[in-house]
Amino acid sequence: MYGLVNRALQEFICTHHGEKNWQAIKAMAGVEVEFFVRMESYPDDITYRLVGAACKSLNIEPATLLREFGRHWVLFTGQEGYGSLLDGAGSSLQEILTNLDDLHVRVGLMYPALKPPSFSCSDVCEDGLTLHYFSGRPGLAPMVMGLIEGLAERFGKTLTIRQSCDRNAGDDHDSFDIRIA
Ligand code: 1MF
């Protein structure tokens, strides 16, 4: 994944748990990269190892950490200059979630090493929708739940999310029923 992701993880861990913990986590993960370059592509394995080491060392469940990290990603990319990318994708939560593939096409045009997941929506209505998530990367459904929560925060909305299909449980993809208050 692009270094931007590892940078976001670094900032997330440093903010909530301190620089010292981050250094320890990096060492535990066996990651010898001194600092991550945003626009350079790194093996996914590095990110997974960092998440794994963080969970062990901070005694947090992976699903919990990934969900919080997903929320942080929306905040972080907003600050890193990608706010207009998010805003340009739609003026309501329903619209943005419907346009996530377009958003990733736009990023991918500039950064060809991007391996974007794919999303589609069904049962879109005033007060909610179902978001379907397809990814070459395993285990990141909790992060997507956090991403949705982060986007809702951008819109000042409160929502409830329930995972309705789960690849871990043998379904062919992950999906989320989203109710917007
Ligand atoms: O392959 C990748 O490197 C990659 C990196 C980030 C693929 C996707 C993403 C974004 N995605 C992270 C979870 C991936 C889960 C998966 O692969 O199954 C989050 C997608 C998302 C979902 C809901 C709402 C918002 C979302 O993200 C918005 C977004 C997406 C991409 C970027 C920024 C915001 C982005 C921008 C520049 C990038 C990389 C990603 O690369 C850079 C960065 C700095 C300088 C040059 C290039």
PDB file of C-alpha atoms and ligand atoms in Angstrom:
ATOM      1  CA  MET A   1       0.000   0.000   0.000  1.00  0.00           C
ATOM      2  CA  TYR A   2       1.052   3.559  -0.495  1.00  0.00           C
ATOM      3  CA  GLY A   3       3.221   5.025   2.257  1.00  0.00           C
ATOM      4  CA  LEU A   4       0.347   7.379   3.021  1.00  0.00           C
ATOM      5  CA  VAL A   5      -1.385   4.459   4.774  1.00  0.00           C
ATOM      6  CA  ASN A   6       1.624   3.619   6.942  1.00  0.00           C
ATOM      7  CA  ARG A   7       2.066   7.323   7.719  1.00  0.00           C
ATOM      8  CA  ALA A   8      -1.554   7.481   8.829  1.00  0.00           C
ATOM      9  CA  LEU A   9      -1.010   4.434  11.039  1.00  0.00           C
ATOM     10  CA  GLN A  10       2.121   5.995  12.490  1.00  0.00           C
ATOM     11  CA  GLU A  11       0.317   9.238  13.261  1.00  0.00           C
ATOM     12  CA  PHE A  12      -2.629   7.349  14.743  1.00  0.00           C
ATOM     13  CA  ILE A  13      -0.425   5.306  17.091  1.00  0.00           C
ATOM     14  CA  CYS A  14       1.828   8.223  18.022  1.00  0.00           C
ATOM     15  CA  THR A  15      -1.146  10.449  18.852  1.00  0.00           C
ATOM     16  CA  HIS A  16      -2.945   7.908  20.998  1.00  0.00           C
ATOM     17  CA  HIS A  17      -0.073   5.899  22.457  1.00  0.00           C
ATOM     18  CA  GLY A  18       3.076   7.978  22.046  1.00  0.00           C
ATOM     19  CA  GLU A  19       6.194   7.966  19.910  1.00  0.00           C
ATOM     20  CA  LYS A  20       7.978   5.470  22.201  1.00  0.00           C
ATOM     21  CA  ASN A  21       5.259   2.856  21.681  1.00  0.00           C
ATOM     22  CA  TRP A  22       5.422   3.402  17.917  1.00  0.00           C
ATOM     23  CA  GLN A  23       9.181   2.721  17.877  1.00  0.00           C
ATOM     24  CA  ALA A  24       8.648  -0.421  19.945  1.00  0.00           C
ATOM     25  CA  ILE A  25       5.847  -1.580  17.641  1.00  0.00           C
ATOM     26  CA  LYS A  26       7.996  -1.026  14.554  1.00  0.00           C
ATOM     27  CA  ALA A  27      10.814  -3.038  16.125  1.00  0.00           C
ATOM     28  CA  MET A  28       8.429  -5.832  17.166  1.00  0.00           C
ATOM     29  CA  ALA A  29       7.053  -5.935  13.610  1.00  0.00           C
ATOM     30  CA  GLY A  30      10.620  -6.209  12.254  1.00  0.00           C
ATOM     31  CA  VAL A  31      10.058  -3.142  10.079  1.00  0.00           C
ATOM     32  CA  GLU A  32      13.323  -1.399   9.371  1.00  0.00           C
ATOM     33  CA  VAL A  33      11.969   1.451   7.276  1.00  0.00           C
ATOM     34  CA  GLU A  34      13.229   4.677   8.889  1.00  0.00           C
ATOM     35  CA  PHE A  35      10.354   6.792   7.599  1.00  0.00           C
ATOM     36  CA  PHE A  36       7.553   6.097   5.155  1.00  0.00           C
ATOM     37  CA  VAL A  37       7.348   8.133   1.959  1.00  0.00           C
ATOM     38  CA  ARG A  38       3.691   8.985   1.198  1.00  0.00           C
ATOM     39  CA  MET A  39       3.856   8.402  -2.548  1.00  0.00           C
ATOM     40  CA  GLU A  40       6.000   5.297  -2.478  1.00  0.00           C
ATOM     41  CA  SER A  41       4.370   1.873  -2.643  1.00  0.00           C
ATOM     42  CA  TYR A  42       5.208  -0.622   0.154  1.00  0.00           C
ATOM     43  CA  PRO A  43       4.379  -4.330   0.459  1.00  0.00           C
ATOM     44  CA  ASP A  44       1.012  -4.884   2.217  1.00  0.00           C
ATOM     45  CA  ASP A  45       2.830  -7.229   4.551  1.00  0.00           C
ATOM     46  CA  ILE A  46       4.486  -4.253   6.265  1.00  0.00           C
ATOM     47  CA  THR A  47       1.130  -2.706   7.148  1.00  0.00           C
ATOM     48  CA  TYR A  48      -0.296  -6.028   8.382  1.00  0.00           C
ATOM     49  CA  ARG A  49       2.797  -6.645  10.527  1.00  0.00           C
ATOM     50  CA  LEU A  50       2.560  -3.169  12.055  1.00  0.00           C
ATOM     51  CA  VAL A  51      -1.131  -3.652  12.857  1.00  0.00           C
ATOM     52  CA  GLY A  52      -0.406  -7.089  14.336  1.00  0.00           C
ATOM     53  CA  ALA A  53       2.440  -5.807  16.506  1.00  0.00           C
ATOM     54  CA  ALA A  54       0.389  -2.792  17.632  1.00  0.00           C
ATOM     55  CA  CYS A  55      -2.484  -5.042  18.749  1.00  0.00           C
ATOM     56  CA  LYS A  56      -0.124  -7.310  20.688  1.00  0.00           C
ATOM     57  CA  SER A  57       1.864  -4.576  22.284  1.00  0.00           C
ATOM     58  CA  LEU A  58      -1.132  -2.378  23.186  1.00  0.00           C
ATOM     59  CA  ASN A  59      -3.378  -5.321  24.009  1.00  0.00           C
ATOM     60  CA  ILE A  60      -6.126  -4.232  21.598  1.00  0.00           C
ATOM     61  CA  GLU A  61      -8.278  -6.507  19.427  1.00  0.00           C
ATOM     62  CA  PRO A  62      -7.422  -6.161  15.705  1.00  0.00           C
ATOM     63  CA  ALA A  63     -11.075  -5.361  14.879  1.00  0.00           C
ATOM     64  CA  THR A  64     -11.065  -2.535  17.436  1.00  0.00           C
ATOM     65  CA  LEU A  65      -7.781  -1.042  16.266  1.00  0.00           C
ATOM     66  CA  LEU A  66      -8.741  -1.300  12.582  1.00  0.00           C
ATOM     67  CA  ARG A  67     -12.090   0.363  13.187  1.00  0.00           C
ATOM     68  CA  GLU A  68     -10.483   3.284  15.030  1.00  0.00           C
ATOM     69  CA  PHE A  69      -7.818   3.494  12.350  1.00  0.00           C
ATOM     70  CA  GLY A  70     -10.512   3.669   9.658  1.00  0.00           C
ATOM     71  CA  ARG A  71     -12.051   6.696  11.400  1.00  0.00           C
ATOM     72  CA  HIS A  72      -8.621   8.235  11.717  1.00  0.00           C
ATOM     73  CA  TRP A  73      -7.921   7.699   7.986  1.00  0.00           C
ATOM     74  CA  VAL A  74     -10.785   9.999   7.008  1.00  0.00           C
ATOM     75  CA  LEU A  75      -9.550  12.686   9.410  1.00  0.00           C
ATOM     76  CA  PHE A  76      -5.920  12.238   8.369  1.00  0.00           C
ATOM     77  CA  THR A  77      -6.468  12.296   4.596  1.00  0.00           C
ATOM     78  CA  GLY A  78      -8.720  15.341   5.083  1.00  0.00           C
ATOM     79  CA  GLN A  79      -5.761  17.120   6.699  1.00  0.00           C
ATOM     80  CA  GLU A  80      -3.239  15.778   4.188  1.00  0.00           C
ATOM     81  CA  GLY A  81      -4.930  17.525   1.273  1.00  0.00           C
ATOM     82  CA  TYR A  82      -7.457  14.884   0.235  1.00  0.00           C
ATOM     83  CA  GLY A  83     -10.457  16.661   1.748  1.00  0.00           C
ATOM     84  CA  SER A  84     -11.459  18.026  -1.649  1.00  0.00           C
ATOM     85  CA  LEU A  85     -11.239  14.508  -3.066  1.00  0.00           C
ATOM     86  CA  LEU A  86     -13.753  13.381  -0.440  1.00  0.00           C
ATOM     87  CA  ASP A  87     -15.943  16.461  -0.852  1.00  0.00           C
ATOM     88  CA  GLY A  88     -15.874  16.151  -4.636  1.00  0.00           C
ATOM     89  CA  ALA A  89     -17.221  12.618  -4.386  1.00  0.00           C
ATOM     90  CA  GLY A  90     -20.602  13.748  -3.133  1.00  0.00           C
ATOM     91  CA  SER A  91     -22.645  16.048  -0.951  1.00  0.00           C
ATOM     92  CA  SER A  92     -24.392  13.366   1.088  1.00  0.00           C
ATOM     93  CA  LEU A  93     -23.200  10.173   2.721  1.00  0.00           C
ATOM     94  CA  GLN A  94     -25.283   8.123   0.280  1.00  0.00           C
ATOM     95  CA  GLU A  95     -23.722   9.927  -2.668  1.00  0.00           C
ATOM     96  CA  ILE A  96     -20.115   9.566  -1.474  1.00  0.00           C
ATOM     97  CA  LEU A  97     -20.544   5.881  -0.705  1.00  0.00           C
ATOM     98  CA  THR A  98     -22.090   5.385  -4.158  1.00  0.00           C
ATOM     99  CA  ASN A  99     -19.103   7.139  -5.755  1.00  0.00           C
ATOM    100  CA  LEU A 100     -16.243   5.402  -3.928  1.00  0.00           C
ATOM    101  CA  ASP A 101     -15.105   3.525  -7.046  1.00  0.00           C
ATOM    102  CA  ASP A 102     -14.932   6.805  -9.002  1.00  0.00           C
ATOM    103  CA  LEU A 103     -12.934   8.360  -6.189  1.00  0.00           C
ATOM    104  CA  HIS A 104     -10.420   5.507  -6.370  1.00  0.00           C
ATOM    105  CA  VAL A 105     -10.246   5.727 -10.177  1.00  0.00           C
ATOM    106  CA  ARG A 106      -9.272   9.377  -9.777  1.00  0.00           C
ATOM    107  CA  VAL A 107      -6.527   8.556  -7.260  1.00  0.00           C
ATOM    108  CA  GLY A 108      -5.375   5.596  -9.376  1.00  0.00           C
ATOM    109  CA  LEU A 109      -4.878   7.802 -12.454  1.00  0.00           C
ATOM    110  CA  MET A 110      -2.194   9.718 -10.578  1.00  0.00           C
ATOM    111  CA  TYR A 111      -0.808   6.823  -8.545  1.00  0.00           C
ATOM    112  CA  PRO A 112      -0.839   3.698 -10.702  1.00  0.00           C
ATOM    113  CA  ALA A 113       0.395   1.353  -7.969  1.00  0.00           C
ATOM    114  CA  LEU A 114      -2.949   1.851  -6.172  1.00  0.00           C
ATOM    115  CA  LYS A 115      -4.839  -1.410  -5.646  1.00  0.00           C
ATOM    116  CA  PRO A 116      -8.235  -0.055  -4.739  1.00  0.00           C
ATOM    117  CA  PRO A 117     -11.027  -2.121  -3.273  1.00  0.00           C
ATOM    118  CA  SER A 118     -14.420  -1.930  -4.956  1.00  0.00           C
ATOM    119  CA  PHE A 119     -17.726  -0.818  -3.444  1.00  0.00           C
ATOM    120  CA  SER A 120     -21.336  -0.866  -4.543  1.00  0.00           C
ATOM    121  CA  CYS A 121     -24.552   0.252  -2.897  1.00  0.00           C
ATOM    122  CA  SER A 122     -28.004  -1.278  -2.757  1.00  0.00           C
ATOM    123  CA  ASP A 123     -31.293  -0.351  -1.075  1.00  0.00           C
ATOM    124  CA  VAL A 124     -30.310   3.316  -1.044  1.00  0.00           C
ATOM    125  CA  CYS A 125     -32.938   5.469   0.686  1.00  0.00           C
ATOM    126  CA  GLU A 126     -33.313   8.622   2.794  1.00  0.00           C
ATOM    127  CA  ASP A 127     -32.248   6.984   6.013  1.00  0.00           C
ATOM    128  CA  GLY A 128     -29.729   4.407   4.909  1.00  0.00           C
ATOM    129  CA  LEU A 129     -28.268   1.915   2.477  1.00  0.00           C
ATOM    130  CA  THR A 130     -26.352  -1.323   2.160  1.00  0.00           C
ATOM    131  CA  LEU A 131     -22.679  -0.995   1.205  1.00  0.00           C
ATOM    132  CA  HIS A 132     -20.999  -3.960  -0.500  1.00  0.00           C
ATOM    133  CA  TYR A 133     -17.223  -4.205  -0.183  1.00  0.00           C
ATOM    134  CA  PHE A 134     -14.927  -6.254  -2.433  1.00  0.00           C
ATOM    135  CA  SER A 135     -11.206  -6.348  -1.793  1.00  0.00           C
ATOM    136  CA  GLY A 136      -8.119  -8.278  -2.725  1.00  0.00           C
ATOM    137  CA  ARG A 137      -6.955  -7.646   0.830  1.00  0.00           C
ATOM    138  CA  PRO A 138      -8.267  -9.885   3.610  1.00  0.00           C
ATOM    139  CA  GLY A 139      -9.372  -8.847   7.076  1.00  0.00           C
ATOM    140  CA  LEU A 140     -10.020  -5.152   6.577  1.00  0.00           C
ATOM    141  CA  ALA A 141     -13.833  -5.089   6.971  1.00  0.00           C
ATOM    142  CA  PRO A 142     -13.529  -3.514  10.453  1.00  0.00           C
ATOM    143  CA  MET A 143     -11.462  -0.713   8.924  1.00  0.00           C
ATOM    144  CA  VAL A 144     -14.207  -0.085   6.372  1.00  0.00           C
ATOM    145  CA  MET A 145     -16.739   0.215   9.222  1.00  0.00           C
ATOM    146  CA  GLY A 146     -14.499   2.877  10.754  1.00  0.00           C
ATOM    147  CA  LEU A 147     -14.152   4.615   7.369  1.00  0.00           C
ATOM    148  CA  ILE A 148     -17.934   4.873   7.110  1.00  0.00           C
ATOM    149  CA  GLU A 149     -18.113   6.264  10.669  1.00  0.00           C
ATOM    150  CA  GLY A 150     -15.379   8.776   9.823  1.00  0.00           C
ATOM    151  CA  LEU A 151     -17.256   9.948   6.734  1.00  0.00           C
ATOM    152  CA  ALA A 152     -20.450  10.278   8.801  1.00  0.00           C
ATOM    153  CA  GLU A 153     -18.548  12.481  11.268  1.00  0.00           C
ATOM    154  CA  ARG A 154     -17.502  14.705   8.328  1.00  0.00           C
ATOM    155  CA  PHE A 155     -21.198  15.152   7.607  1.00  0.00           C
ATOM    156  CA  GLY A 156     -22.135  15.590  11.261  1.00  0.00           C
ATOM    157  CA  LYS A 157     -24.327  12.487  11.038  1.00  0.00           C
ATOM    158  CA  THR A 158     -24.843   9.697  13.526  1.00  0.00           C
ATOM    159  CA  LEU A 159     -25.306   6.198  12.214  1.00  0.00           C
ATOM    160  CA  THR A 160     -25.498   2.565  13.113  1.00  0.00           C
ATOM    161  CA  ILE A 161     -23.664  -0.091  11.131  1.00  0.00           C
ATOM    162  CA  ARG A 162     -24.303  -3.789  11.105  1.00  0.00           C
ATOM    163  CA  GLN A 163     -22.205  -6.191   9.077  1.00  0.00           C
ATOM    164  CA  SER A 164     -24.694  -8.214   7.027  1.00  0.00           C
ATOM    165  CA  CYS A 165     -22.295 -10.360   4.952  1.00  0.00           C
ATOM    166  CA  ASP A 166     -18.926 -11.530   6.232  1.00  0.00           C
ATOM    167  CA  ARG A 167     -16.133 -13.119   4.212  1.00  0.00           C
ATOM    168  CA  ASN A 168     -14.780 -14.644   7.444  1.00  0.00           C
ATOM    169  CA  ALA A 169     -18.075 -16.493   7.791  1.00  0.00           C
ATOM    170  CA  GLY A 170     -17.909 -17.868   4.248  1.00  0.00           C
ATOM    171  CA  ASP A 171     -19.883 -15.188   2.382  1.00  0.00           C
ATOM    172  CA  ASP A 172     -18.465 -14.194  -1.008  1.00  0.00           C
ATOM    173  CA  HIS A 173     -18.001 -10.574   0.077  1.00  0.00           C
ATOM    174  CA  ASP A 174     -18.520  -8.224   3.018  1.00  0.00           C
ATOM    175  CA  SER A 175     -21.524  -5.928   3.289  1.00  0.00           C
ATOM    176  CA  PHE A 176     -22.776  -3.399   5.797  1.00  0.00           C
ATOM    177  CA  ASP A 177     -26.310  -2.231   6.597  1.00  0.00           C
ATOM    178  CA  ILE A 178     -26.080   1.443   7.418  1.00  0.00           C
ATOM    179  CA  ARG A 179     -28.876   3.437   9.142  1.00  0.00           C
ATOM    180  CA  ILE A 180     -28.428   7.192   9.244  1.00  0.00           C
ATOM    181  CA  ALA A 181     -30.031   9.138  12.094  1.00  0.00           C
TER     182      ALA A 181
HETATM  183  O1  1MF B   1      -3.497   0.292  -2.752  1.00  0.00           O
HETATM  184  C1  1MF B   1      -3.331   1.276  -2.006  1.00  0.00           C
HETATM  185  O2  1MF B   1      -2.200   1.805  -1.817  1.00  0.00           O
HETATM  186  C2  1MF B   1      -4.507   1.874  -1.309  1.00  0.00           C
HETATM  187  C3  1MF B   1      -4.286   2.848  -0.346  1.00  0.00           C
HETATM  188  C4  1MF B   1      -5.377   3.435   0.293  1.00  0.00           C
HETATM  189  C5  1MF B   1      -5.779   1.456  -1.618  1.00  0.00           C
HETATM  190  C6  1MF B   1      -6.864   2.050  -0.981  1.00  0.00           C
HETATM  191  C7  1MF B   1      -6.657   3.048  -0.029  1.00  0.00           C
HETATM  192  C8  1MF B   1      -7.803   3.718   0.654  1.00  0.00           C
HETATM  193  N1  1MF B   1      -8.591   2.779   1.475  1.00  0.00           N
HETATM  194  C9  1MF B   1      -7.822   2.183   2.555  1.00  0.00           C
HETATM  195  C10 1MF B   1      -8.422   0.860   2.966  1.00  0.00           C
HETATM  196  C11 1MF B   1      -8.110  -0.174   1.927  1.00  0.00           C
HETATM  197  C12 1MF B   1      -8.922  -1.414   2.153  1.00  0.00           C
HETATM  198  C13 1MF B   1      -8.716  -2.418   1.026  1.00  0.00           C
HETATM  199  O3  1MF B   1      -7.771  -2.303   0.229  1.00  0.00           O
HETATM  200  O4  1MF B   1      -9.542  -3.349   0.976  1.00  0.00           O
HETATM  201  C14 1MF B   1      -9.755   3.511   2.057  1.00  0.00           C
HETATM  202  C15 1MF B   1     -10.837   3.726   1.011  1.00  0.00           C
HETATM  203  C16 1MF B   1     -11.978   4.566   1.496  1.00  0.00           C
HETATM  204  C17 1MF B   1     -13.164   3.944   1.868  1.00  0.00           C
HETATM  205  C18 1MF B   1     -14.223   4.706   2.343  1.00  0.00           C
HETATM  206  C19 1MF B   1     -14.082   6.086   2.440  1.00  0.00           C
HETATM  207  C20 1MF B   1     -12.907   6.725   2.072  1.00  0.00           C
HETATM  208  C21 1MF B   1     -11.858   5.958   1.586  1.00  0.00           C
HETATM  209  O5  1MF B   1     -10.661   6.509   1.233  1.00  0.00           O
HETATM  210  C22 1MF B   1     -10.557   7.795   0.642  1.00  0.00           C
HETATM  211  C23 1MF B   1      -9.179   7.889   0.071  1.00  0.00           C
HETATM  212  C24 1MF B   1      -8.696   6.892  -0.769  1.00  0.00           C
HETATM  213  C25 1MF B   1      -7.385   6.958  -1.259  1.00  0.00           C
HETATM  214  C26 1MF B   1      -6.569   8.004  -0.932  1.00  0.00           C
HETATM  215  C27 1MF B   1      -7.032   9.015  -0.090  1.00  0.00           C
HETATM  216  C28 1MF B   1      -8.347   8.952   0.413  1.00  0.00           C
HETATM  217  C29 1MF B   1      -5.191   8.017  -1.413  1.00  0.00           C
HETATM  218  C30 1MF B   1      -4.602   9.195  -1.885  1.00  0.00           C
HETATM  219  C31 1MF B   1      -3.278   9.162  -2.309  1.00  0.00           C
HETATM  220  C32 1MF B   1      -2.536   7.979  -2.264  1.00  0.00           C
HETATM  221  C33 1MF B   1      -3.122   6.832  -1.799  1.00  0.00           C
HETATM  222  C34 1MF B   1      -4.441   6.850  -1.400  1.00  0.00           C
HETATM  223  O6  1MF B   1      -1.219   7.894  -2.611  1.00  0.00           O
HETATM  224  C35 1MF B   1      -0.414   8.971  -2.505  1.00  0.00           C
HETATM  225  C36 1MF B   1      -0.329   9.751  -1.337  1.00  0.00           C
HETATM  226  C37 1MF B   1       0.503  10.851  -1.255  1.00  0.00           C
HETATM  227  C38 1MF B   1       1.265  11.193  -2.340  1.00  0.00           C
HETATM  228  C39 1MF B   1       1.192  10.431  -3.497  1.00  0.00           C
HETATM  229  C40 1MF B   1       0.360   9.322  -3.554  1.00  0.00           C
END
